[in-house]
mmCIF file of C-alpha atoms and ligand atoms in Angstrom:
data_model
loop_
_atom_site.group_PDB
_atom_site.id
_atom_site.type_symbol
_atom_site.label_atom_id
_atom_site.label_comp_id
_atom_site.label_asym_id
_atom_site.label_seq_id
_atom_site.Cartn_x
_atom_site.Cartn_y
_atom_site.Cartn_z
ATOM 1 C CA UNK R 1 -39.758 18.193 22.839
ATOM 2 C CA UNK R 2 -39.671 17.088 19.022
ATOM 3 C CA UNK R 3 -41.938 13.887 18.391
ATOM 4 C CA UNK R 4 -40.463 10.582 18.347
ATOM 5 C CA UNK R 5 -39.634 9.162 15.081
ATOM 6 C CA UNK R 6 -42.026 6.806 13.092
ATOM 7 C CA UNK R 7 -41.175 3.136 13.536
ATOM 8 C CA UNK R 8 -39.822 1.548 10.966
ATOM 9 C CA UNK R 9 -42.325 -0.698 9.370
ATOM 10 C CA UNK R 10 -42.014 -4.532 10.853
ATOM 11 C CA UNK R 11 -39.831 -6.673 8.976
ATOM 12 C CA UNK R 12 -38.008 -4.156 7.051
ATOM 13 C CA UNK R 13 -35.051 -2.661 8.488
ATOM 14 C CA UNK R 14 -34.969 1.167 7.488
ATOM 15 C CA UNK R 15 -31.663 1.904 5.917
ATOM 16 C CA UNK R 16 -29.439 4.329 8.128
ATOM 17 C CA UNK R 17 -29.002 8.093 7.037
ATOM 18 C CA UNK R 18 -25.178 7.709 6.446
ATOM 19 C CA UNK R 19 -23.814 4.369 5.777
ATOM 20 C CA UNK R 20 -20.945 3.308 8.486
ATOM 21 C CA UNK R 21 -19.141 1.681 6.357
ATOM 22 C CA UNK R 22 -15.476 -0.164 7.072
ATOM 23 C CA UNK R 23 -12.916 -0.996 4.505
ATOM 24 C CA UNK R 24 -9.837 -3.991 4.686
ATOM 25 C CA UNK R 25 -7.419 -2.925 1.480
ATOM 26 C CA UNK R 26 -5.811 -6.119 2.014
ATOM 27 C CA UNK R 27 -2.316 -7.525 0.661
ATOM 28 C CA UNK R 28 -1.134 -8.223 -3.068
ATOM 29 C CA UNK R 29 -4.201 -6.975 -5.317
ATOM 30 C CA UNK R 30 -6.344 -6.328 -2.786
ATOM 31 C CA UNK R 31 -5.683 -2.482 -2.272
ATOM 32 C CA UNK R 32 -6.781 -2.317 -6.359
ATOM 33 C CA UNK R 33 -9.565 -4.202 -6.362
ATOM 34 C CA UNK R 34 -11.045 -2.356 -3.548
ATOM 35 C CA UNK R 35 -10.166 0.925 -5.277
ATOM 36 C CA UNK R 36 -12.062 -0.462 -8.222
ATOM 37 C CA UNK R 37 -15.051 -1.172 -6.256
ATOM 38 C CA UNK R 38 -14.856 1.883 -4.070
ATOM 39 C CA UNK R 39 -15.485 3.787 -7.416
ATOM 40 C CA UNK R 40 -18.598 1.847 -8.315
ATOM 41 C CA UNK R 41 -20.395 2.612 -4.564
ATOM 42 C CA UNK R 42 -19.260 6.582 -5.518
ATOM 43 C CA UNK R 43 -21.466 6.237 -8.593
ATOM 44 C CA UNK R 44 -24.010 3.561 -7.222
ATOM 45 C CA UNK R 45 -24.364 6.275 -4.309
ATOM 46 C CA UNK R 46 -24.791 8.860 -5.910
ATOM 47 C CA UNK R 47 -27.867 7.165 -8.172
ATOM 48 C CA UNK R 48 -29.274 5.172 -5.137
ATOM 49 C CA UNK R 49 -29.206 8.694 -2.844
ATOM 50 C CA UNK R 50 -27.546 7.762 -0.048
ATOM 51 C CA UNK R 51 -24.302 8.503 1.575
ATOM 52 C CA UNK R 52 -21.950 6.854 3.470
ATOM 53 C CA UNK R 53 -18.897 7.585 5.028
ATOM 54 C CA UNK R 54 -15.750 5.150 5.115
ATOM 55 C CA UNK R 55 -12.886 4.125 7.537
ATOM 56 C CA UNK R 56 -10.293 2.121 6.743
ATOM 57 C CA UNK R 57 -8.547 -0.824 8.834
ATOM 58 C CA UNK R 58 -5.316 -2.132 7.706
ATOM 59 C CA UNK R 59 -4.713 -6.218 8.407
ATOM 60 C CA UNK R 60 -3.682 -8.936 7.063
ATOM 61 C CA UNK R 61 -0.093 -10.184 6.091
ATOM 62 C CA UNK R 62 0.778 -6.395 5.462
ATOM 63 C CA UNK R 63 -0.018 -5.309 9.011
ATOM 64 C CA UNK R 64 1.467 -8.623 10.236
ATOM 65 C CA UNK R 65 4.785 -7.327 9.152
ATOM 66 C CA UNK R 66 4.726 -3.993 10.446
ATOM 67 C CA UNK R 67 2.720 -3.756 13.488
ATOM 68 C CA UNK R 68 3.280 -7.416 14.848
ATOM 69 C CA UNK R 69 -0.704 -8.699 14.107
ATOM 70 C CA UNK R 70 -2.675 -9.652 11.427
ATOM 71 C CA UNK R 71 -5.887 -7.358 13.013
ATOM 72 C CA UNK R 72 -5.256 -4.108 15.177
ATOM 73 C CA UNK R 73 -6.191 -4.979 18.931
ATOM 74 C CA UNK R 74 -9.627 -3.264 18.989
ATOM 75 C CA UNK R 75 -10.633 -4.015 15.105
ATOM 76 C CA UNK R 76 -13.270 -6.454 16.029
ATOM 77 C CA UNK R 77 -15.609 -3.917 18.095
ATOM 78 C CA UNK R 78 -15.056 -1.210 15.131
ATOM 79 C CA UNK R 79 -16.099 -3.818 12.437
ATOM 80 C CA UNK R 80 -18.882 -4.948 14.620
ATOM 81 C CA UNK R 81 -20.109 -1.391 14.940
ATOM 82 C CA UNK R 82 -19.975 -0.906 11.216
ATOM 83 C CA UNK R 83 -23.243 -0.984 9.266
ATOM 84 C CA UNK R 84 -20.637 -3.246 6.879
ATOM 85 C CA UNK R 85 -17.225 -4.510 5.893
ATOM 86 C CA UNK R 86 -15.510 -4.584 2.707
ATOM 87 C CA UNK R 87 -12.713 -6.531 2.879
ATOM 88 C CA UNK R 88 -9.971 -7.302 0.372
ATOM 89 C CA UNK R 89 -7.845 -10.260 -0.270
ATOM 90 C CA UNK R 90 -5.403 -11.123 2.441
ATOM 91 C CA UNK R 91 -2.179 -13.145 2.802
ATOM 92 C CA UNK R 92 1.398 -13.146 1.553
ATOM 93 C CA UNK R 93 3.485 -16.681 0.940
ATOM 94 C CA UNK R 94 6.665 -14.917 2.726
ATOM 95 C CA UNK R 95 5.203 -13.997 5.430
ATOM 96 C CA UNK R 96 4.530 -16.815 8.162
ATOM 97 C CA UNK R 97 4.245 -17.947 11.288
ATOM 98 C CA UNK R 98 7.453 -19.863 13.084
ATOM 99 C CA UNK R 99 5.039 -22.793 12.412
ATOM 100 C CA UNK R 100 4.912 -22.411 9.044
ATOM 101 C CA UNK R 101 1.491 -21.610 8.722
ATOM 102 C CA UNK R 102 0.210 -18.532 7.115
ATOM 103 C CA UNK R 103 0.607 -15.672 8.998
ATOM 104 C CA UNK R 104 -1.915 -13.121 7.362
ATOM 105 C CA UNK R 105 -4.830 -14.656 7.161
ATOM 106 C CA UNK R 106 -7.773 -13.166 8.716
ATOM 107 C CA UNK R 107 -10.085 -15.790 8.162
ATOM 108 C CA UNK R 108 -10.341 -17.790 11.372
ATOM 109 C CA UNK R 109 -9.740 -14.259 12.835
ATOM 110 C CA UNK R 110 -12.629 -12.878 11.062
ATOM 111 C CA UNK R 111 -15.380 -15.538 11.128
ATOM 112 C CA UNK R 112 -14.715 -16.415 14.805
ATOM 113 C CA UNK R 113 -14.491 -13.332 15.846
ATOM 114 C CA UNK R 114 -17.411 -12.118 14.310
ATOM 115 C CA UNK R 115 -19.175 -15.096 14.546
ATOM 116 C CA UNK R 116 -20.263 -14.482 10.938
ATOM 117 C CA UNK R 117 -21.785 -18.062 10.897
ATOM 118 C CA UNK R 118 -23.107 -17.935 7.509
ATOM 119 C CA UNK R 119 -20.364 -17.655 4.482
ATOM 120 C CA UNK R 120 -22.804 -17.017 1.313
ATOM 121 C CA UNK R 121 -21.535 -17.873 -1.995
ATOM 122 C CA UNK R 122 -23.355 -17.032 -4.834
ATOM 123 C CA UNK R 123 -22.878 -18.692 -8.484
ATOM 124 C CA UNK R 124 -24.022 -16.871 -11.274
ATOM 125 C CA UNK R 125 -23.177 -17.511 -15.189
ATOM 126 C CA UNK R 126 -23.206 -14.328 -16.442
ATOM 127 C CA UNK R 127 -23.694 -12.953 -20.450
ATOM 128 C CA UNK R 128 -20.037 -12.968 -22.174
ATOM 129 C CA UNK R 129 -18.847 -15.437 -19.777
ATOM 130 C CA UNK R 130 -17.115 -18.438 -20.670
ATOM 131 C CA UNK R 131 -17.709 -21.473 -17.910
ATOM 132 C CA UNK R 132 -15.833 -24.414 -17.418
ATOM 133 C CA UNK R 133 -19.199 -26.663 -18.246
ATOM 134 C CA UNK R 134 -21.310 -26.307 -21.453
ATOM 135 C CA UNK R 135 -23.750 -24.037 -19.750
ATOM 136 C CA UNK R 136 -25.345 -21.072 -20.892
ATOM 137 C CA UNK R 137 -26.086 -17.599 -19.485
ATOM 138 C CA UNK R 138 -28.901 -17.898 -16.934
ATOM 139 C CA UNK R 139 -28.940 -21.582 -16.640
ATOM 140 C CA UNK R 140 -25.891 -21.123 -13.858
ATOM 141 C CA UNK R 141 -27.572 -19.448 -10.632
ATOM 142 C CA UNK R 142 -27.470 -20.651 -7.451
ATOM 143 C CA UNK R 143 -26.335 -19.769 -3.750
ATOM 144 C CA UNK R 144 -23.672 -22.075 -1.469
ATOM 145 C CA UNK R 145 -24.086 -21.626 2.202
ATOM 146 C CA UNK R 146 -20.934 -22.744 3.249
ATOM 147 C CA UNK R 147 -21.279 -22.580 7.673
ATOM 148 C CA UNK R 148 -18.489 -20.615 8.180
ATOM 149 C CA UNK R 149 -17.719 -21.147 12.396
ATOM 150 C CA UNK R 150 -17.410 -25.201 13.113
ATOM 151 C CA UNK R 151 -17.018 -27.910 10.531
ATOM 152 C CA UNK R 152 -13.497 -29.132 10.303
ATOM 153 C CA UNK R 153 -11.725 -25.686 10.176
ATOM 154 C CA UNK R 154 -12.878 -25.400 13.912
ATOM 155 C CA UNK R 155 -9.768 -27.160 14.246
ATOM 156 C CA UNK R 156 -8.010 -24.311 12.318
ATOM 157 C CA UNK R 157 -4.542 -24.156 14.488
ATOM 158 C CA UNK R 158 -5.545 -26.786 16.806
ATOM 159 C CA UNK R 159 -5.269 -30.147 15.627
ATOM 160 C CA UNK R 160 -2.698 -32.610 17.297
ATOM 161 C CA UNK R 161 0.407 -33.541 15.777
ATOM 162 C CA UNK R 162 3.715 -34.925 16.098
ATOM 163 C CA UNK R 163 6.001 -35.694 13.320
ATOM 164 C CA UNK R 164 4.944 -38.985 12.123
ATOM 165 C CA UNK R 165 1.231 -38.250 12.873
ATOM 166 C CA UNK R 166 -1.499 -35.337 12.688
ATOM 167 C CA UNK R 167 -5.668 -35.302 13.414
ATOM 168 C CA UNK R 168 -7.820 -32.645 13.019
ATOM 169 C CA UNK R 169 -11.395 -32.818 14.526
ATOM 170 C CA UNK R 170 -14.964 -32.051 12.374
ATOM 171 C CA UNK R 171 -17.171 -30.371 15.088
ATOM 172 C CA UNK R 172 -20.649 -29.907 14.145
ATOM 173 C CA UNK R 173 -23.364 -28.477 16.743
ATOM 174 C CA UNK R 174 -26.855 -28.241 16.801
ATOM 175 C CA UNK R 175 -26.906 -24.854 17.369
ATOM 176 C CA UNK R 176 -24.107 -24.036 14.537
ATOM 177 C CA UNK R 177 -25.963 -25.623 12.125
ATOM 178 C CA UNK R 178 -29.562 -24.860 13.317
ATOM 179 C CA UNK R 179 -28.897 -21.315 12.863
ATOM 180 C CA UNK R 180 -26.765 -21.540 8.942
ATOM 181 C CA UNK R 181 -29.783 -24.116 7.808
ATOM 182 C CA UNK R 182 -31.930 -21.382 9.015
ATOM 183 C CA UNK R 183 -30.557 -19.164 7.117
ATOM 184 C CA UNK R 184 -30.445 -20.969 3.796
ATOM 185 C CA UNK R 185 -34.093 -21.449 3.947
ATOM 186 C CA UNK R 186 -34.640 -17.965 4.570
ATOM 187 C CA UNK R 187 -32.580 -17.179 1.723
ATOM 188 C CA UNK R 188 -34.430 -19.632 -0.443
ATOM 189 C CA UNK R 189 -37.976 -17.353 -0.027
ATOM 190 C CA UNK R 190 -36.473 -14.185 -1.089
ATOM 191 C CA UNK R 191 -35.212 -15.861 -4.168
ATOM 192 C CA UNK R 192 -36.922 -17.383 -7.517
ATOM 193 C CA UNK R 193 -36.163 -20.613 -7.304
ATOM 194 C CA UNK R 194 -33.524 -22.938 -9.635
ATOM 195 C CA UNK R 195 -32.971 -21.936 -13.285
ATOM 196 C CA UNK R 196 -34.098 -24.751 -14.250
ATOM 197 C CA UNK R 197 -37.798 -25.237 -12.812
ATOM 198 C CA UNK R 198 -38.292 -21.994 -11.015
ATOM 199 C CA UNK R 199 -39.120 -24.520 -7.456
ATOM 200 C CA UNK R 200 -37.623 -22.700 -4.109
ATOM 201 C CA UNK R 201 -35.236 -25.865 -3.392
ATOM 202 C CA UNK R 202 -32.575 -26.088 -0.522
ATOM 203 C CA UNK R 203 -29.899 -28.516 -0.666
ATOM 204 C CA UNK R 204 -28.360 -30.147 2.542
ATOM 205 C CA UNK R 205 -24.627 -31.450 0.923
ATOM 206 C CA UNK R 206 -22.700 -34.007 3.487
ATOM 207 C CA UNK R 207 -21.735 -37.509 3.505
ATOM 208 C CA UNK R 208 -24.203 -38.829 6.712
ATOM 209 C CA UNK R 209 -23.583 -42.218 5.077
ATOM 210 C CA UNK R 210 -19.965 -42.196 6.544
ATOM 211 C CA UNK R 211 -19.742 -40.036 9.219
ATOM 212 C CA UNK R 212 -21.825 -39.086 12.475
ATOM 213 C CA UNK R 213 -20.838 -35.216 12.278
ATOM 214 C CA UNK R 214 -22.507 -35.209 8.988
ATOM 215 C CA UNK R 215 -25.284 -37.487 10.032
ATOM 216 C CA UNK R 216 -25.942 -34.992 12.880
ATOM 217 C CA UNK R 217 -25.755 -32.022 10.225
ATOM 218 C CA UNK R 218 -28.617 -34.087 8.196
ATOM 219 C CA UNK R 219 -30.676 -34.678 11.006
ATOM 220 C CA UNK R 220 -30.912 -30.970 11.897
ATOM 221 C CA UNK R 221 -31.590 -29.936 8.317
ATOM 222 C CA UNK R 222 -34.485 -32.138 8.298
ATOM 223 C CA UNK R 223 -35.962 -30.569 11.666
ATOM 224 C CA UNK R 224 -35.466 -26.965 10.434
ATOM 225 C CA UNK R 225 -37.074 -27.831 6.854
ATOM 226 C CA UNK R 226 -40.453 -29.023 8.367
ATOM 227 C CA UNK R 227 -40.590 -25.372 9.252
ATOM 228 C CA UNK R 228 -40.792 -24.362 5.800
ATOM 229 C CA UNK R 229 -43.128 -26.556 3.792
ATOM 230 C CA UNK R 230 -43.496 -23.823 0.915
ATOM 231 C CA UNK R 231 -39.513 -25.012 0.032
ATOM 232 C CA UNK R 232 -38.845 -27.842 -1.476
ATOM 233 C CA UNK R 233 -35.487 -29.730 0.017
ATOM 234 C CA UNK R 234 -32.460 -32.077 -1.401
ATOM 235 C CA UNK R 235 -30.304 -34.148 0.238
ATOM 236 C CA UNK R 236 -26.477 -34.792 -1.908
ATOM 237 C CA UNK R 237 -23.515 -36.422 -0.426
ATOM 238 C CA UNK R 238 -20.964 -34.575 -0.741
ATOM 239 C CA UNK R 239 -19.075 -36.552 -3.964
ATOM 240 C CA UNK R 240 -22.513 -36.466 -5.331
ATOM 241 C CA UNK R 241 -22.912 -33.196 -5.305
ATOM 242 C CA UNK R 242 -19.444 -32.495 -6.565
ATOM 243 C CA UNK R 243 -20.411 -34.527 -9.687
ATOM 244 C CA UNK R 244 -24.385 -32.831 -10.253
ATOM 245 C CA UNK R 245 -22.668 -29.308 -10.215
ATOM 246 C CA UNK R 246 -20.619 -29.752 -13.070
ATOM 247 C CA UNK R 247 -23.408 -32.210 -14.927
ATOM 248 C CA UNK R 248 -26.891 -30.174 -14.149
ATOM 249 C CA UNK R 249 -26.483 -26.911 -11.861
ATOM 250 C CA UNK R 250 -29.763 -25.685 -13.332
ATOM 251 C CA UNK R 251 -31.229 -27.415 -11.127
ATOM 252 C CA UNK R 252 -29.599 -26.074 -7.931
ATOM 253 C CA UNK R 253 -30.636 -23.112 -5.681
ATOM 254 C CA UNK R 254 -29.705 -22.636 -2.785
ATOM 255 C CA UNK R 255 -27.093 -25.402 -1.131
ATOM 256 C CA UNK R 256 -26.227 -25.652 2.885
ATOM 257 C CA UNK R 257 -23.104 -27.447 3.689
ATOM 258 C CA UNK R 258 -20.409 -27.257 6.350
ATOM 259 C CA UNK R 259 -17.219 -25.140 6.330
ATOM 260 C CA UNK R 260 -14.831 -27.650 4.661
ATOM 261 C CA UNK R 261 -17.379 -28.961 2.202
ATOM 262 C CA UNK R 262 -18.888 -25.446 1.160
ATOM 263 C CA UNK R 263 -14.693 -24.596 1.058
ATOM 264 C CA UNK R 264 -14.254 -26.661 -1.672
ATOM 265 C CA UNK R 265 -17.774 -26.802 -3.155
ATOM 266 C CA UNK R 266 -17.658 -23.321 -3.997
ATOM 267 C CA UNK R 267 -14.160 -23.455 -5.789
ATOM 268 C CA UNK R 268 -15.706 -26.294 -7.894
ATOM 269 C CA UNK R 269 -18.908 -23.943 -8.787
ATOM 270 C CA UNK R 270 -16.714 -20.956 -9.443
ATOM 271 C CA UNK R 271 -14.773 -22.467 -12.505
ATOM 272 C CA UNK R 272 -18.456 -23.635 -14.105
ATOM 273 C CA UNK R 273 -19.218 -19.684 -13.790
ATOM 274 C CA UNK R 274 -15.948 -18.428 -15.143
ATOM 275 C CA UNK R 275 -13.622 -18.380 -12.168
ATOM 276 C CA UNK R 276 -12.960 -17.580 -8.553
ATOM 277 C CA UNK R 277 -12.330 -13.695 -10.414
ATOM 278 C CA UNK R 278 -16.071 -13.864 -10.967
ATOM 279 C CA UNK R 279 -17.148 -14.600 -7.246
ATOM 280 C CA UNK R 280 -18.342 -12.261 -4.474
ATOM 281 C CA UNK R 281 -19.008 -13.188 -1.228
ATOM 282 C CA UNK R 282 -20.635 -12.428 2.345
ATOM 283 C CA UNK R 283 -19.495 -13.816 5.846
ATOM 284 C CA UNK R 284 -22.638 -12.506 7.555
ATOM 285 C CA UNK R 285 -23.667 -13.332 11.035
ATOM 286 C CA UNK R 286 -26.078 -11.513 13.688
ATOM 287 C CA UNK R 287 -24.164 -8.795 14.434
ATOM 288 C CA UNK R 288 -21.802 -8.351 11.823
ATOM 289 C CA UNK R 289 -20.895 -8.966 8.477
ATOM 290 C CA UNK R 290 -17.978 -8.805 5.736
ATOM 291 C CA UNK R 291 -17.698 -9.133 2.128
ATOM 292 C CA UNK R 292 -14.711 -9.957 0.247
ATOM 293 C CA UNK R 293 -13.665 -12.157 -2.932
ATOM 294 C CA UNK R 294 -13.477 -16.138 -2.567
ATOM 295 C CA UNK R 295 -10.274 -15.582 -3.979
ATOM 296 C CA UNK R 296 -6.581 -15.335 -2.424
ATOM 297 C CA UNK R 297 -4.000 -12.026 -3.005
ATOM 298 C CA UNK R 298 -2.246 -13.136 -5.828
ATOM 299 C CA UNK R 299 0.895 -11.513 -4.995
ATOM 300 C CA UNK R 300 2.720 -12.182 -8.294
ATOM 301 C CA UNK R 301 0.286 -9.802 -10.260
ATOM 302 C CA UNK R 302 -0.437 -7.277 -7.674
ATOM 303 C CA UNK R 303 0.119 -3.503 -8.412
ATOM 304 C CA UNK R 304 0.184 -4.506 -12.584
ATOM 305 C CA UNK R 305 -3.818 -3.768 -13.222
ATOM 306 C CA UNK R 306 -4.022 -6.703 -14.357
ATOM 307 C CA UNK R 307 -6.816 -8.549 -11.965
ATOM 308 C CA UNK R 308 -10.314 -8.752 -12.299
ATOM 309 C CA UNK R 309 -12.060 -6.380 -10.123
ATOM 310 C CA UNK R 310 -15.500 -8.014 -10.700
ATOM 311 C CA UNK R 311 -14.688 -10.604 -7.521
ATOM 312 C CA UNK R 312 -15.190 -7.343 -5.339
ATOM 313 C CA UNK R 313 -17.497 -5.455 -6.790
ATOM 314 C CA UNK R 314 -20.077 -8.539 -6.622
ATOM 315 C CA UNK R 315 -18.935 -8.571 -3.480
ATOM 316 C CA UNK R 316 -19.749 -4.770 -2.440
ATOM 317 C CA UNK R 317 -23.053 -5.876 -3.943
ATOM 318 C CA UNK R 318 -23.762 -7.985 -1.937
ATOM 319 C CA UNK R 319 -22.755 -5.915 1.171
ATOM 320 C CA UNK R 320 -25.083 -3.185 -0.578
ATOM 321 C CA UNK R 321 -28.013 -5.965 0.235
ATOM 322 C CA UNK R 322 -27.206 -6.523 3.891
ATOM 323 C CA UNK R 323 -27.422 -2.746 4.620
ATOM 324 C CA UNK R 324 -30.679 -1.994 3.769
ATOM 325 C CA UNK R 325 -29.783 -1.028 0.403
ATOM 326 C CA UNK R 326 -30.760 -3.902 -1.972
ATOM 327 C CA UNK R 327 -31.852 -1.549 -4.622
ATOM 328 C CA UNK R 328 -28.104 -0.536 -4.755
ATOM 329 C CA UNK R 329 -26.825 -4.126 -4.732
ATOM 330 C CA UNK R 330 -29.157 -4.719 -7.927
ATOM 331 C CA UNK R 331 -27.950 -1.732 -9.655
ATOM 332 C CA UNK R 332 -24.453 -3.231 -9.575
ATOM 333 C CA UNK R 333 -25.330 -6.768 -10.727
ATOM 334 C CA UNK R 334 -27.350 -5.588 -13.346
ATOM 335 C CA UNK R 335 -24.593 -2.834 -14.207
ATOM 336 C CA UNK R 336 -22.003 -5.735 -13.985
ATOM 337 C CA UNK R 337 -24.138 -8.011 -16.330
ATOM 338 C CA UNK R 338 -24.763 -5.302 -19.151
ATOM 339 C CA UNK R 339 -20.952 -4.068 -19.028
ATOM 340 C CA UNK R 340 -20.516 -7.699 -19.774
ATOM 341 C CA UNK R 341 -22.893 -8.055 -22.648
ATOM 342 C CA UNK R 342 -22.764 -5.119 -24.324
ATOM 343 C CA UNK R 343 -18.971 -5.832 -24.539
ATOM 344 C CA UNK R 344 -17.595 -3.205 -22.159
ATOM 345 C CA UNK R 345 -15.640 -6.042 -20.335
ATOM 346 C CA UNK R 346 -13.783 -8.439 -22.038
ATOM 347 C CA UNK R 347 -12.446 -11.501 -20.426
ATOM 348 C CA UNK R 348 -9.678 -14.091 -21.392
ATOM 349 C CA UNK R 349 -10.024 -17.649 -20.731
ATOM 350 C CA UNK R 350 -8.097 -17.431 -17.823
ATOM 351 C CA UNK R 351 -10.671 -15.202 -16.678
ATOM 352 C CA UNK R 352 -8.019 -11.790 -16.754
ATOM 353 C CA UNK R 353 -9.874 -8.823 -18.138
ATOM 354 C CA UNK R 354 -8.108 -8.290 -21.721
ATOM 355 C CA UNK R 355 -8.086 -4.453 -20.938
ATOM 356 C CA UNK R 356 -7.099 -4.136 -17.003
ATOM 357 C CA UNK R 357 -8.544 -3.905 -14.024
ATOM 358 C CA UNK R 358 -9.141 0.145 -14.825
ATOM 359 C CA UNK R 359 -11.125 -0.486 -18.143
ATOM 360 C CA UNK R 360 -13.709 -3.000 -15.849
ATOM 361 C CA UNK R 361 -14.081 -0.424 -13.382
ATOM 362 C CA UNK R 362 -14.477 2.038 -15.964
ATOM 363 C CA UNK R 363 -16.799 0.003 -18.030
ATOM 364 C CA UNK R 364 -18.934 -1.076 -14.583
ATOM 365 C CA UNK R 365 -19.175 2.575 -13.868
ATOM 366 C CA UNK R 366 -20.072 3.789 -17.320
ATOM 367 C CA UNK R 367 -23.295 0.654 -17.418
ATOM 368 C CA UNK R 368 -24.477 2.554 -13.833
ATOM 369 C CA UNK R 369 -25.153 5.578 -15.247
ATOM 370 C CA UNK R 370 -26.830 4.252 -18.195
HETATM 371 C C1 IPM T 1 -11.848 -19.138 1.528
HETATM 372 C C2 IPM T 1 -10.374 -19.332 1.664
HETATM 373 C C3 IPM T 1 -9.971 -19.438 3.118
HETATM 374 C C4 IPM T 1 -10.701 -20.604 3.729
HETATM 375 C C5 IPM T 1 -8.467 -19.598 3.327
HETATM 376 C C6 IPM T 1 -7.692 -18.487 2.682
HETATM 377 C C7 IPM T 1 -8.112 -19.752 4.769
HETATM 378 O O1 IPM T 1 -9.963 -20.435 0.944
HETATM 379 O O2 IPM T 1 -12.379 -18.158 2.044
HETATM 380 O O3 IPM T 1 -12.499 -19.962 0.892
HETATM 381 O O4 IPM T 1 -10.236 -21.738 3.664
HETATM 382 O O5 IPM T 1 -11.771 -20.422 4.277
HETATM 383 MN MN1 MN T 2 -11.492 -21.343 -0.262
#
């Protein structure tokens, strides 16, 4: 009989041999994007030493069309099983519902199905970047924690309506937000603290002055913080907020709001960093996890390499973090941020890489090796 393996030492989660990894192409410029950052885990592999092997799941407004679903019947378990998901932009206008509504998107799909409860957004200024605010490098770099399961997009498909009148219901639970305040906290200690002042500070974003969903939201916050004295906390409404991350996000770092909130918080901290084109993000929950741009398909560029590819490959990064390979996910950031200031990438205002999506890849790829 061979001898048992060595345990893994508590707390840290050895990294698997061979990453099971599971990739959405997507609609409109997703399938380039995720080409783009499919070449920067080759290289980041290579370096790191590990390997990984990929399958790929086609959904979204594409695989509406053709099969007759947005997600293939058995998706979920195979993207639960997966050490991780990278996921592409999803959605065509044409293609809808008889309802009208969208018939490609795979977020409710996704999140409740997963039950990826915690949708993290980070917001970084990077070198070369040109924000919507009169911030600097550096000064930009916090995390949203947008709850990603209840909120009012619980009602996603299920609000009452007639013609003359429609209502949609906010749902917030103890549990939902117990476990996404958790979370934020959590993230808080791994991280060093606001630009500004360098204090671990969590921010609990609602408006408990107006309604009882949010009060409830509050109230839990508050419970969950006393378990972390070593953090300092915040509490913003909502418009508040909107207005102190345009006029001092130095001073933010990490932020825990619910799903509509965090939905529209984000989109207001990704112009101050240079646009959704600059955002990655992570729908992670206990059992599974996806990363994919904050942005939409944009159908009316796709197949021109013209889109900025840096959306997805912060977005790999941070999927690179959740498998046990953090080490990678820093090698891409920090690749990503010296492609950037050394001039590799150049960006117009409207956030479009002057060269194409190729010569970002290309110039990503090139800072890894370097
Ligand atoms: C996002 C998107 C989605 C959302 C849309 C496409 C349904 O805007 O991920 O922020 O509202 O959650
Ligand atoms: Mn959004």
């Amino acid at each position: 009989m061979s001898p048992a393996p060595p345990e893994p030492a508590s707390g840290t989660p050895s990294p698997p041999d061979v990453l099971d990894l599971v990739v959405i192409p997507g609609d409109g410029i997703g399938p380039e994007l995720v080409d783009s950052a499919l070449q920067v885990l080759e290289r980041v592999a290579a370096l790191d030493g590990f390997t990984y092997e990929l399958t790929t799941v086609d959904a979204g407004a594409g695989a509406y069309r053709s099969a007759g679903r947005a997600l293939p019947e058995d998706a979920l378990e195979r993207l639960r099983a997966a050490d991780g998901v990278l996921k592409g932009p999803v959605g065509l206008p044409e293609v809808r519902h008889p309802d009208g509504t969208e018939a490609g998107l795979l977020g409710g799909l996704l999140r409740l199905g997963l039950d990826t409860f915690a949708n993290v957004r980070p917001m970084r200024l990077l070198p070369g970047v040109t924000g919507a605010t009169r911030h600097g490098p550096g000064e930009i770099d916090y995390v949203v924690v947008r709850e990603n399961t209840e909120g009012l997009y619980l009602s996603r498909g299920a609000g009452a309506a007639t013609p003359h009148a429609a209502a949609d219901q906010l749902m917030v639970t103890r549990v939902g937000t117990e476990r996404v305040v958790r979370y934020a906290f959590d993230l808080a200690r791994k991280r060093s603290g606001a630009a500004a002042d360098g204090v671990r500070r969590v921010t609990c974003v609602d408006k408990s002055n107006v309604l009882r969903s949010y009060a409830l939201f509050r109230r839990v916050f508050d419970e969950v913080a006393e378990a972390y004295p070593d953090v300092e906390t915040e509490h913003l409404y909502a418009d508040a907020a909107a207005h102190d991350l345009v006029a001092r996000p130095q001073c933010f770092d990490v932020l825990v709001m619910e799903n509509f909130l965090g939905d529209v918080l984000s989109d207001l901290g990704a112009a101050t960093v240079g646009g959704l084109g600059m955002c990655g993000s992570l729908n992670v929950g206990a059992d599974a996890a996806y990363a994919e741009p904050v942005h939409g398909s944009a159908p009316d560029i796709a197949g021109q390499g013209l889109a900025n590819p840096l959306s997805q490959i912060l977005s790999l990064a941070l999927l690179l973090d959740h498998a046990s390979r953090p080490s990678a996910g820093d090698r891409v950031r920090r690749a990503v941020e010296s492609a950037l200031s050394g001039g590799g990438i150049e960006l117009s205002d409207r956030g479009r890489p002057v060269r194409g999506t190729g010569s970002v890849t290309a110039a990503v790829c090139e800072a890894l090796s370097t």
